Tab-separated table of C-alpha atoms and ligand atoms in Angstrom:
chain	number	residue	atom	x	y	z
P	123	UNK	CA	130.672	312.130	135.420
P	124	UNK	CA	133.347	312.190	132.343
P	125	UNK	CA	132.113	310.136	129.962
P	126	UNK	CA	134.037	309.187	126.231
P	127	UNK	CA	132.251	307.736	123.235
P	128	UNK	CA	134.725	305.052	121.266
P	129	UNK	CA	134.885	305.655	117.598
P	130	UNK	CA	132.405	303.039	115.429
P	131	UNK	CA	134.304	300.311	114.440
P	132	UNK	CA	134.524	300.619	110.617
P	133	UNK	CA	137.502	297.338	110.229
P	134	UNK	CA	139.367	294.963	112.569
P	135	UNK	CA	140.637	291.397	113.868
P	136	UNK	CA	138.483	289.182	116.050
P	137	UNK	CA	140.680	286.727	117.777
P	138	UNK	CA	139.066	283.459	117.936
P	139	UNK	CA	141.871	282.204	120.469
P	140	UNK	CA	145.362	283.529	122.027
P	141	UNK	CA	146.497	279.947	121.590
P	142	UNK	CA	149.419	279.574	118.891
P	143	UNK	CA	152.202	277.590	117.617
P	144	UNK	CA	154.522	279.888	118.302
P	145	UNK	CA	155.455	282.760	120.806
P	146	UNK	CA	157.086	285.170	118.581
P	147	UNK	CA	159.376	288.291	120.408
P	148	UNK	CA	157.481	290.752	118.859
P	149	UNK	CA	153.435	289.365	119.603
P	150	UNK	CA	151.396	292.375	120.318
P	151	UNK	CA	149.086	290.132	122.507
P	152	UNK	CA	151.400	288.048	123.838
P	153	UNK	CA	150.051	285.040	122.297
P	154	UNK	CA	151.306	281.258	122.631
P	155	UNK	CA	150.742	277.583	123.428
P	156	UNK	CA	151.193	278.584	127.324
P	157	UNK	CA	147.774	280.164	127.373
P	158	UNK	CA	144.876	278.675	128.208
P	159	UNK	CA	143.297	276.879	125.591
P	160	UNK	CA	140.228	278.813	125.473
P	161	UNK	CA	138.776	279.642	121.979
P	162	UNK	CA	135.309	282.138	120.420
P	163	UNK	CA	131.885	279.575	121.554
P	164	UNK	CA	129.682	279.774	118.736
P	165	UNK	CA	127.172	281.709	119.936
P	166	UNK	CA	129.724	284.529	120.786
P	167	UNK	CA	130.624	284.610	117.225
P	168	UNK	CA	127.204	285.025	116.152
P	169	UNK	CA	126.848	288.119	118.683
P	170	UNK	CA	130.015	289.424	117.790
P	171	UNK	CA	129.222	289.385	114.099
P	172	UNK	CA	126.183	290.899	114.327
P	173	UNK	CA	127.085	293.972	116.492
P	174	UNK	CA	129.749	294.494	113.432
P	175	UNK	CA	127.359	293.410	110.585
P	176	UNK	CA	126.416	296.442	108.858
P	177	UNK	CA	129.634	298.751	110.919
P	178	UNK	CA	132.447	297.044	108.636
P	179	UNK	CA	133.851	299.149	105.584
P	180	UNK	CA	134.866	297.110	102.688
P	181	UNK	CA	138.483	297.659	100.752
P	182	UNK	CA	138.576	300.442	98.311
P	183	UNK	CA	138.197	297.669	95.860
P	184	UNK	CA	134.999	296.746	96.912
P	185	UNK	CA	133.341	293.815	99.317
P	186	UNK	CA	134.874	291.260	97.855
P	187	UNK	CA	138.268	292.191	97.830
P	188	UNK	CA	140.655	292.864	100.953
P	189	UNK	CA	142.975	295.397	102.303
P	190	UNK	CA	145.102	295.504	105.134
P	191	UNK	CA	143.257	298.178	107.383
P	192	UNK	CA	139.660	297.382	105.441
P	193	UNK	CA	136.915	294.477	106.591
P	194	UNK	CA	137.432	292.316	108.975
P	195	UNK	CA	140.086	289.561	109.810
P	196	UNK	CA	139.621	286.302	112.210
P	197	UNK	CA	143.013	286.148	113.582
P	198	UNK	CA	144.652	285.018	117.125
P	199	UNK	CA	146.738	283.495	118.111
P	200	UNK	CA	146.459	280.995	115.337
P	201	UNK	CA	142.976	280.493	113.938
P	202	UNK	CA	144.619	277.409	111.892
P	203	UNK	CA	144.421	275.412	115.267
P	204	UNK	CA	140.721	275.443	114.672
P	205	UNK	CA	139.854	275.201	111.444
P	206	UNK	CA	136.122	273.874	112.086
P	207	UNK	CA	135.455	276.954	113.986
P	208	UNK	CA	137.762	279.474	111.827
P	209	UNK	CA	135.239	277.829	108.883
P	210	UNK	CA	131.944	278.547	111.412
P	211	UNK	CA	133.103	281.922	111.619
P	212	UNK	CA	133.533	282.248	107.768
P	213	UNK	CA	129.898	281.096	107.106
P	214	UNK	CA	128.439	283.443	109.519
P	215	UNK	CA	130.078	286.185	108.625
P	216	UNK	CA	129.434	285.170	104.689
P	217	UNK	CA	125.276	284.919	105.779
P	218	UNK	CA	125.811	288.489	107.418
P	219	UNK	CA	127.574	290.302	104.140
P	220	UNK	CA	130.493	291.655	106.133
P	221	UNK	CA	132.400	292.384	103.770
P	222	UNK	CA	136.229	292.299	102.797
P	223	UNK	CA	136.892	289.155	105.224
P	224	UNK	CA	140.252	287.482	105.271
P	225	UNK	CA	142.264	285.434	107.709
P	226	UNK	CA	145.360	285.947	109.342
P	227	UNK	CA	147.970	283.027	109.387
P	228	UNK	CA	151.385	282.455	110.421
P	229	UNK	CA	151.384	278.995	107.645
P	230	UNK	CA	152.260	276.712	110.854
P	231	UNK	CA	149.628	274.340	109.079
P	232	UNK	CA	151.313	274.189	105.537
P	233	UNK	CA	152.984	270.994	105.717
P	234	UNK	CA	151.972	269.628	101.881
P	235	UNK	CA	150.503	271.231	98.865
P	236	UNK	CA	147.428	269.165	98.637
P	237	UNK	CA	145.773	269.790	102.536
P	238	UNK	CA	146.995	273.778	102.025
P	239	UNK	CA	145.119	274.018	98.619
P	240	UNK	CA	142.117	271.920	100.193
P	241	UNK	CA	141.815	274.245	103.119
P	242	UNK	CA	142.586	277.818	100.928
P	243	UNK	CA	139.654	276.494	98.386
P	244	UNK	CA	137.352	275.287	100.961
P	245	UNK	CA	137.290	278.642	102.553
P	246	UNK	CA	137.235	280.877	99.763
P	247	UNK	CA	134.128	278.476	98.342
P	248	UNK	CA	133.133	279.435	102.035
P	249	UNK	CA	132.721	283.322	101.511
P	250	UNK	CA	136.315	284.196	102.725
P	251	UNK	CA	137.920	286.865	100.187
P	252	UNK	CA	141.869	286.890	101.117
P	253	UNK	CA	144.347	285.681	103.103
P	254	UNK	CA	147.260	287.838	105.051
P	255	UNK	CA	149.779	285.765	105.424
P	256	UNK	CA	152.817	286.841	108.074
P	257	UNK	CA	156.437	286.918	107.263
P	258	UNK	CA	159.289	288.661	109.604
P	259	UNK	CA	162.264	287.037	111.343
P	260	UNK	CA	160.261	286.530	114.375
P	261	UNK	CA	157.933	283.908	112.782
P	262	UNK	CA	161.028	282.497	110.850
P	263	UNK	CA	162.439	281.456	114.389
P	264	UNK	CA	159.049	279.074	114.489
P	265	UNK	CA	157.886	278.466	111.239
P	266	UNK	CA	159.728	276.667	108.620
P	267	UNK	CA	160.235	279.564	104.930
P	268	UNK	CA	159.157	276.779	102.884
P	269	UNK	CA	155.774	276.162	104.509
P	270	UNK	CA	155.135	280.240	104.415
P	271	UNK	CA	156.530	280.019	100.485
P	272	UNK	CA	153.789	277.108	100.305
P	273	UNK	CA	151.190	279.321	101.524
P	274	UNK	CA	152.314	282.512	99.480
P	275	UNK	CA	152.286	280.098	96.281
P	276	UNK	CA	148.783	278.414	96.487
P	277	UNK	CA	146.905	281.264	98.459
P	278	UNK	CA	148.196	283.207	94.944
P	279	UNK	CA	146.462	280.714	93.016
P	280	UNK	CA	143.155	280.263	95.407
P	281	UNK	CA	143.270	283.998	96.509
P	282	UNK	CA	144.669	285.764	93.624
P	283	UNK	CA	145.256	289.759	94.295
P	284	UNK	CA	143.930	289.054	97.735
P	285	UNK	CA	146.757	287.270	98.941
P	286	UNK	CA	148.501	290.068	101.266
P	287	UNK	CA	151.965	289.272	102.776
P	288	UNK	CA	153.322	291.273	105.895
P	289	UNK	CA	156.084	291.471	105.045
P	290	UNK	CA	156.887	291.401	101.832
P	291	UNK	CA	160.379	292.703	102.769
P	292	UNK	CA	161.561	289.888	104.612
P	293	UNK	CA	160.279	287.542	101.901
P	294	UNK	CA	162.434	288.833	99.416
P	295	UNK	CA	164.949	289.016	102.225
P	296	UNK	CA	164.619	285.357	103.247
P	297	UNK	CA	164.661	284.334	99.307
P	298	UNK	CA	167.742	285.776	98.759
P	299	UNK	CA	169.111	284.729	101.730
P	300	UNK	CA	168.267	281.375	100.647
P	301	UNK	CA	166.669	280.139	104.008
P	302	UNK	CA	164.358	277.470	103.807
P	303	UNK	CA	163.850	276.114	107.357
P	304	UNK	CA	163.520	277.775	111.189
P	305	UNK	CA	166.028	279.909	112.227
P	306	UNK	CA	166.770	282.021	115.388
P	307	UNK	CA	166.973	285.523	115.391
P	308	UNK	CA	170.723	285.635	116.114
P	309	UNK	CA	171.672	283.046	113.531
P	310	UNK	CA	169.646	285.850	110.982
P	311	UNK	CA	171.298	288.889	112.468
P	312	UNK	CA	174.362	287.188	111.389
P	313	UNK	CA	173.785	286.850	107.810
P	314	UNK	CA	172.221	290.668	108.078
P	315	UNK	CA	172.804	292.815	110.536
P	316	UNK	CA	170.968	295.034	113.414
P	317	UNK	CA	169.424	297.674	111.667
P	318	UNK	CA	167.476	295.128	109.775
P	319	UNK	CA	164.953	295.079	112.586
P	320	UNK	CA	165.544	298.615	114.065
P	321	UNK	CA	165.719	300.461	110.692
P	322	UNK	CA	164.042	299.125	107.748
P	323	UNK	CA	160.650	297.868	108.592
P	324	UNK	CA	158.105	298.634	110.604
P	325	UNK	CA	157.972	297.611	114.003
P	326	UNK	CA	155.816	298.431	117.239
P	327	UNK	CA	157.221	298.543	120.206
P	328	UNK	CA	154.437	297.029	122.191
P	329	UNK	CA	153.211	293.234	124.186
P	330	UNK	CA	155.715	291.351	124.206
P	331	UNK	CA	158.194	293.017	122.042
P	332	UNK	CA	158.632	295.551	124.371
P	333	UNK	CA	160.391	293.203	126.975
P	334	UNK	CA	161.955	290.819	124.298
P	335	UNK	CA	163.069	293.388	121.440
P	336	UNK	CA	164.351	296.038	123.972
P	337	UNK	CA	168.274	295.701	123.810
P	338	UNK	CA	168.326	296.519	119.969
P	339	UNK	CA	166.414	300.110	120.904
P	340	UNK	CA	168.077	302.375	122.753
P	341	UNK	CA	166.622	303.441	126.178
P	342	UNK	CA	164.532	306.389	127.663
P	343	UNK	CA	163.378	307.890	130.829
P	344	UNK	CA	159.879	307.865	131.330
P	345	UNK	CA	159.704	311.744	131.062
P	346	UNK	CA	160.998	311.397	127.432
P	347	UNK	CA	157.734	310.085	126.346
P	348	UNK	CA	155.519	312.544	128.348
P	349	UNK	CA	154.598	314.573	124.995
P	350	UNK	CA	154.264	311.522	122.901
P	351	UNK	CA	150.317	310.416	121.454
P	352	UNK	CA	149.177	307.437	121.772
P	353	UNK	CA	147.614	308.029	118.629
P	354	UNK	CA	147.301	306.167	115.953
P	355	UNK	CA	147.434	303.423	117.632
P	356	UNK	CA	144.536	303.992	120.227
P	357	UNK	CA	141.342	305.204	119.864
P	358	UNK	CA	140.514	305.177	116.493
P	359	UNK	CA	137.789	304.042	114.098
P	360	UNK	CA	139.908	301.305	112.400
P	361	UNK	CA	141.889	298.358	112.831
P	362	UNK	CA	140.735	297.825	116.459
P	363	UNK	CA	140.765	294.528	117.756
P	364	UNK	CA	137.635	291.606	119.457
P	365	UNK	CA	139.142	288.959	121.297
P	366	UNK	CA	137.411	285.500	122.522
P	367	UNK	CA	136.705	286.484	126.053
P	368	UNK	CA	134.686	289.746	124.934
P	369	UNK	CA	137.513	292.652	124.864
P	370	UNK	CA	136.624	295.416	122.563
P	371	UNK	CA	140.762	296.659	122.370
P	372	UNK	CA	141.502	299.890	120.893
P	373	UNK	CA	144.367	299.626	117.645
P	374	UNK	CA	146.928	296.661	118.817
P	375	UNK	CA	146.846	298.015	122.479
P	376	UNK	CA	146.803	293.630	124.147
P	377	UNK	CA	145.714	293.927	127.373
P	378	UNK	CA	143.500	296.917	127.546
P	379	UNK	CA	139.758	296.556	127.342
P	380	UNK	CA	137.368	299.465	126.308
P	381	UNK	CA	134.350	297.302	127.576
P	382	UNK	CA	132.423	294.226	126.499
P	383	UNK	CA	131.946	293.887	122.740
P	384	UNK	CA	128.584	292.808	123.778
P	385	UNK	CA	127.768	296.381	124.483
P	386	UNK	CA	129.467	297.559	121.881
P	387	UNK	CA	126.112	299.811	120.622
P	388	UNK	CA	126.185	301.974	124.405
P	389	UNK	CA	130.127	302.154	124.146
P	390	UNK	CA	129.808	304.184	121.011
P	391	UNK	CA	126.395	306.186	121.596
P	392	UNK	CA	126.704	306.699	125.152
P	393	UNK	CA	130.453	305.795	125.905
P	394	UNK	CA	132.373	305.042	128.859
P	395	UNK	CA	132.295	306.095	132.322
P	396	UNK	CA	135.522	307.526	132.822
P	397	UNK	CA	135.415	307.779	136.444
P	398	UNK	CA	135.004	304.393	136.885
P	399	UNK	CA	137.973	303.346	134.573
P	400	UNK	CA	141.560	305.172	135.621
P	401	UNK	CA	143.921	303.773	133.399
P	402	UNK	CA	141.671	304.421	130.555
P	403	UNK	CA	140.335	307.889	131.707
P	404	UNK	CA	144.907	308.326	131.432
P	405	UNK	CA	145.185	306.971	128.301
P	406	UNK	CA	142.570	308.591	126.354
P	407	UNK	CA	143.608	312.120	127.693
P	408	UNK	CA	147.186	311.157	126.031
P	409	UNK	CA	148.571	311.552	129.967
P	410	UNK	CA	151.056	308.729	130.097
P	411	UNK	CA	152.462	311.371	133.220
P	412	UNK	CA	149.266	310.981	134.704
P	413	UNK	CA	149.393	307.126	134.562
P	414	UNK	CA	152.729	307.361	135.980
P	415	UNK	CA	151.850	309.359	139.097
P	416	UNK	CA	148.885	306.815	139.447
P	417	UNK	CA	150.765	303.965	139.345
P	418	UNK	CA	153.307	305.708	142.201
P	419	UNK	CA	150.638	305.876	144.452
P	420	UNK	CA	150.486	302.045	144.573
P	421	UNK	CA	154.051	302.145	144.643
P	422	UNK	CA	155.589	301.757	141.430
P	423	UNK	CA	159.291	302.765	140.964
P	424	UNK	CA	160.604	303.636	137.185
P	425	UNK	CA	162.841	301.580	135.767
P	426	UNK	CA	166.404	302.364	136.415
P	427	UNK	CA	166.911	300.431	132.869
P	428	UNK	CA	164.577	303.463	130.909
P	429	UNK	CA	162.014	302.179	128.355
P	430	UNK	CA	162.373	301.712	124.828
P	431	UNK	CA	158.720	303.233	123.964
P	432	UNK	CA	155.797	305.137	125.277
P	433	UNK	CA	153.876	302.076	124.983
P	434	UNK	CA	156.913	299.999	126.890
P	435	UNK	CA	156.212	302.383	129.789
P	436	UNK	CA	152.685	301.997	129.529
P	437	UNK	CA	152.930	298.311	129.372
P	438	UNK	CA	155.380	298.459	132.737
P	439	UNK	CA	152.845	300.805	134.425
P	440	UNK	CA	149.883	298.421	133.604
P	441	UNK	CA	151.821	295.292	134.472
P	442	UNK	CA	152.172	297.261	137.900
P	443	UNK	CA	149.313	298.071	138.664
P	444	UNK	CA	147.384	294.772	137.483
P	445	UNK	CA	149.531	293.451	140.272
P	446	UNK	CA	148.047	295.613	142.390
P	447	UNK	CA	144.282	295.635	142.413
P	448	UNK	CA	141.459	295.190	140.537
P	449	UNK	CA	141.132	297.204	137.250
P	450	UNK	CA	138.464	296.220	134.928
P	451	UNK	CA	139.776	298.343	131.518
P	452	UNK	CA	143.286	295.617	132.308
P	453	UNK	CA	142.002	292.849	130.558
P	454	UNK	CA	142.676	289.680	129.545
P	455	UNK	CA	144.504	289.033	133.225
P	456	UNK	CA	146.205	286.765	131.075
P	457	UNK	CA	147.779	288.905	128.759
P	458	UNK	CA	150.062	290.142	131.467
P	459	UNK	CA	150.851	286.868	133.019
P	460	UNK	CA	152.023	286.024	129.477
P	461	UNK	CA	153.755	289.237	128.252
P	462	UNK	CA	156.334	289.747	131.229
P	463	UNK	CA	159.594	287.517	129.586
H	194	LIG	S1	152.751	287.023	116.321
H	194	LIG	FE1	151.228	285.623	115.455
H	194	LIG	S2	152.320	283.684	115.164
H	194	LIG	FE2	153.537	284.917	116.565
H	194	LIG	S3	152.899	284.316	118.643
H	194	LIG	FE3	151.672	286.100	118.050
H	194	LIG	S4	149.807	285.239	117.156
H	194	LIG	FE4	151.355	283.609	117.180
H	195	LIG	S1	151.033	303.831	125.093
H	195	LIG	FE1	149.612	302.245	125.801
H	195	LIG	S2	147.584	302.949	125.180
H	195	LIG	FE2	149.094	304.150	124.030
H	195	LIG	S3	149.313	303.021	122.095
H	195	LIG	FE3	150.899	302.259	123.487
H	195	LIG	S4	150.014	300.445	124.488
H	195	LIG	FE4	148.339	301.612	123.544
């Protein structure tokens, strides 16, 4: 029997929902308004919590401060949608001193100055210490610029230094552009061009962008990717990701489950049974070849069309073989009935 310890958690997202507002091209998890509407039950944010009480690494400036890769974020989908529970989640985390907290929005909610300053204060009097607020031409096909520039405004006043935008670039971008409202990817390409998205900032390949983003990338063979790691991005200490129906996912890898967060003590003192997991037993030995071959036994065929990524391919081959049979490391089914365009 192989069996693979996953790193301690030391920072992360919990994803109270995959419900959202919008259903941006580039959502690592795939996330939207089609999903079911199923959100975090109180009592599994209490477990959750505790199992990372006590693992969670506070910011270089110290537990009540944030930073992008430090603490831990509630996140979704939209955690907006829910406020009472996004608040629930806030207190218990507060009562548990996890440190370095913040919450991830996409502004949706930030219709008028007095409700967005009502909400910031209420959870920052709540034991939240930041805010990350999300800015990229993606979101700008859903969310009005003025209600993010509301948010950026009064989460600076609420928040201070722990306001964190992502990404700053396409603020600046968007200001000079002078865009205030929605608008579509195309209409934005126009006033900028391609290599805004391909060249400047950063962008991963992965959920649904790999479907949606694809023709501005230039395509690949699946044997160009055979020597590629899948590190950073999986199997590592930081940044992984808890969703609502008990998923401990490594990095931003939607749709791939290293076990129940419930267990989450055994998964990192005793590990995982590789032998009973054969996607993951691939994709921890870096052997996107190996997934390949596996997924030809059930009778994949590579895409004439090539891939665009490593983690495209990977996202193909899973898509596959959840189609297929049974694989308990391929969760939330969901997630694939939601990424495919
Ligand atoms: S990227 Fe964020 S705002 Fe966009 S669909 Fe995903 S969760 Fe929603
Ligand atoms: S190739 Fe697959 S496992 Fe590796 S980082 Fe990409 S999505 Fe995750």
């Amino acid at each position: 029997m192989v069996r693979f310890k996953v790193p301690k958690p030391i920072s992360g997202g919990l994803l109270l929902t995959y419900q959202c507002t919008s259903e941006c091209r580039h959502c690592m998890y795939a996330c939207s308004s089609k999903w079911n509407g199923d959100w975090i039950s109180q009592k599994d944010l209490e477990i959750v919590l505790s199992l990372l009480s006590g693992r969670i690494r506070p910011s270089p400036r110290g537990n009540q401060s944030v930073g992008l890769n430090y603490g831990l974020h509630f996140t979704g989908g939209e955690p907006f949608l829910n406020f009472d529970l996004l608040l629930k989640a806030v207190v218990i985390a507060d009562e548990l001193r996890i440190p370095s907290t913040f919450v991830e929005t996409n502004c949706y909610w930030c219709r008028k100055d007095g409700d967005t300053r009502e909400r910031l204060q209420l959870l920052k009097e709540t034991g939240l210490k930041g805010i990350l607020i999300s800015v990229n031409p993606f979101y700008a096909e859903y969310i009005p610029f003025e209600r993010t520039k509301r948010c950026i405004r009064i989460s600076r006043e609420v928040f201070g230094e722990d306001m964190m935008v992502y990404q700053l670039e396409y603020y600046h971008r968007f200001e000079q552009l002078g865009i205030t409202q929605r608008i579509s990817l195309e209409d934005y390409l126009e006033l900028t061009n391609k290599e805004d998205l391909t060249q400047k900032v950063e962008l991963f390949l992965m959920g649904r962008a790999a479907h949606q983003l694809k023709g501005f990338y230039s395509p690949y063979p699946a044997q160009r990717f055979f020597d590629e790691l899948c590190r950073p991005q999986f199997l590592r200490d930081w940044h992984n990701h808890f969703d609502n129906y008990g998923n401990f996912m490594p990095g931003y890898c939607g749709g791939i489950s290293l076990g129940h967060w419930r267990n989450l003590n055994s998964l990192v003192t005793d590990g995982i049974d590789l032998d009973k997991y054969p996607v993951l037993s691939f994709l921890i030995a870096n052997d996107i070849r190996g997934l390949l071959n596996f997924a030809h036994d059930f009778g994949y065929h590579e895409s004439p069309e090539g891939y665009v990524s490593k983690c495209h391919l990977c996202l193909d081959l899973r898509t596959y073989l959840v189609s297929k049979a049974e694989f308990q490391e391929l969760k939330p089914k969901e997630f694939y009935a939601h990424v495919s365009p």
